[in-house]
Each structure stands twice: as structure tokens, then as C-alpha cells.
mmCIF file of C-alpha atoms and ligand atoms in Angstrom:
data_model
loop_
_atom_site.group_PDB
_atom_site.id
_atom_site.type_symbol
_atom_site.label_atom_id
_atom_site.label_comp_id
_atom_site.label_asym_id
_atom_site.label_seq_id
_atom_site.Cartn_x
_atom_site.Cartn_y
_atom_site.Cartn_z
ATOM 1 C CA MET E 1 -23.046 -19.588 5.094
ATOM 2 C CA THR E 2 -20.209 -18.932 2.709
ATOM 3 C CA THR E 3 -16.497 -19.411 3.033
ATOM 4 C CA GLU E 4 -15.707 -15.912 1.811
ATOM 5 C CA THR E 5 -13.128 -14.025 3.806
ATOM 6 C CA ALA E 6 -13.594 -10.453 4.985
ATOM 7 C CA GLU E 7 -11.057 -9.174 2.503
ATOM 8 C CA PRO E 8 -11.686 -9.699 -1.206
ATOM 9 C CA ALA E 9 -8.872 -11.530 -2.924
ATOM 10 C CA LEU E 10 -6.735 -9.289 -5.081
ATOM 11 C CA ILE E 11 -5.191 -10.790 -8.171
ATOM 12 C CA CYS E 12 -2.037 -9.525 -9.858
ATOM 13 C CA GLY E 13 -2.867 -8.080 -13.258
ATOM 14 C CA LYS E 14 0.487 -9.174 -14.640
ATOM 15 C CA CYS E 15 0.832 -12.828 -13.705
ATOM 16 C CA GLY E 16 -2.477 -13.709 -12.046
ATOM 17 C CA CYS E 17 -1.001 -14.562 -8.631
ATOM 18 C CA ALA E 18 -2.978 -13.813 -5.475
ATOM 19 C CA LEU E 19 -1.585 -10.721 -3.782
ATOM 20 C CA GLU E 20 -0.263 -11.060 -0.240
ATOM 21 C CA THR E 21 -0.201 -8.274 2.309
ATOM 22 C CA GLY E 22 3.337 -7.301 3.112
ATOM 23 C CA LYS E 23 5.418 -4.425 4.351
ATOM 24 C CA VAL E 24 6.459 -2.115 1.544
ATOM 25 C CA GLU E 25 8.613 0.988 1.699
ATOM 26 C CA VAL E 26 7.094 4.041 0.071
ATOM 27 C CA GLU E 27 9.318 6.975 -0.759
ATOM 28 C CA TYR E 28 7.903 10.475 -0.590
ATOM 29 C CA LEU E 29 9.818 13.759 -0.589
ATOM 30 C CA GLY E 30 13.068 11.891 -0.029
ATOM 31 C CA ASN E 31 11.809 10.024 3.023
ATOM 32 C CA ARG E 32 10.919 6.348 3.249
ATOM 33 C CA PHE E 33 7.863 5.101 5.062
ATOM 34 C CA PRO E 34 7.010 1.453 5.764
ATOM 35 C CA VAL E 35 3.398 0.634 4.922
ATOM 36 C CA GLU E 36 1.499 -2.620 4.580
ATOM 37 C CA LEU E 37 0.044 -3.102 1.130
ATOM 38 C CA PRO E 38 -1.079 -6.045 -0.992
ATOM 39 C CA ARG E 39 1.763 -7.107 -3.248
ATOM 40 C CA CYS E 40 2.467 -9.885 -5.685
ATOM 41 C CA PRO E 41 4.914 -12.492 -4.307
ATOM 42 C CA SER E 42 5.858 -13.453 -7.854
ATOM 43 C CA CYS E 43 6.637 -10.229 -9.736
ATOM 44 C CA GLY E 44 6.637 -7.701 -6.882
ATOM 45 C CA LEU E 45 3.754 -5.582 -8.174
ATOM 46 C CA VAL E 46 2.297 -3.447 -5.364
ATOM 47 C CA PHE E 47 -1.388 -2.592 -5.276
ATOM 48 C CA VAL E 48 -2.062 0.936 -3.982
ATOM 49 C CA PRO E 49 -5.720 1.902 -3.693
ATOM 50 C CA GLU E 50 -6.295 5.462 -4.901
ATOM 51 C CA ASP E 51 -8.069 6.587 -1.746
ATOM 52 C CA LEU E 52 -5.337 5.091 0.427
ATOM 53 C CA ALA E 53 -2.626 6.777 -1.627
ATOM 54 C CA LEU E 54 -4.296 10.180 -1.349
ATOM 55 C CA GLY E 55 -4.871 9.779 2.394
ATOM 56 C CA LYS E 56 -1.302 8.671 3.005
ATOM 57 C CA MET E 57 0.096 11.613 1.082
ATOM 58 C CA LEU E 58 -1.936 14.007 3.204
ATOM 59 C CA ASP E 59 -0.794 12.327 6.427
ATOM 60 C CA VAL E 60 2.814 12.449 5.289
ATOM 61 C CA GLU E 61 2.626 16.157 4.447
ATOM 62 C CA GLN E 62 1.114 17.004 7.802
ATOM 63 C CA ALA E 63 3.749 14.973 9.627
ATOM 64 C CA LEU E 64 6.557 16.771 7.798
ATOM 65 C CA GLU E 65 5.093 20.243 8.404
ATOM 66 C CA ASP E 66 4.752 19.472 12.091
ATOM 67 C CA LYS E 67 8.437 18.625 12.305
HETATM 68 ZN ZN1 LIG H 1 2.533 -10.698 -10.324
#
């Protein structure tokens, strides 16, 4: 047995702090959307996985077109 958690720890590339999941506002096409992303509690750096970013952009576009 190990003590590893399900989520791998993400470390801030700037200051080396462990990232904490928090609500972040993302702005896209003039609209703001609250999303939960890992961010650095020290310097505020937000980690956005590439696949998540692409998926979110697609979801946002579809939501706007449906409006
Ligand atoms: Zn940092």
C-alpha cells in the first residue's frame, strides 16, 4: 500500500508551491465562466491542461450558439 492520492500533486513552475484546486474565472468572447482549476496560492499561477482548455472552448462555443 502507498499513501499516494488519486490526483498527482501539481507544483508551480514559478515558486515551487503545491497547487490547490480553486474556482477561477475564465473569460472567453467577453463572457466570464467560473471553473475549478489547480492554481498556485502564492503567485496566482493557474494550471490549464491543454485537453481541458480545448474541451472547454468547444463547450463554450456550443452554449453561445444555442443561445
Ligand atoms: Zn507560484
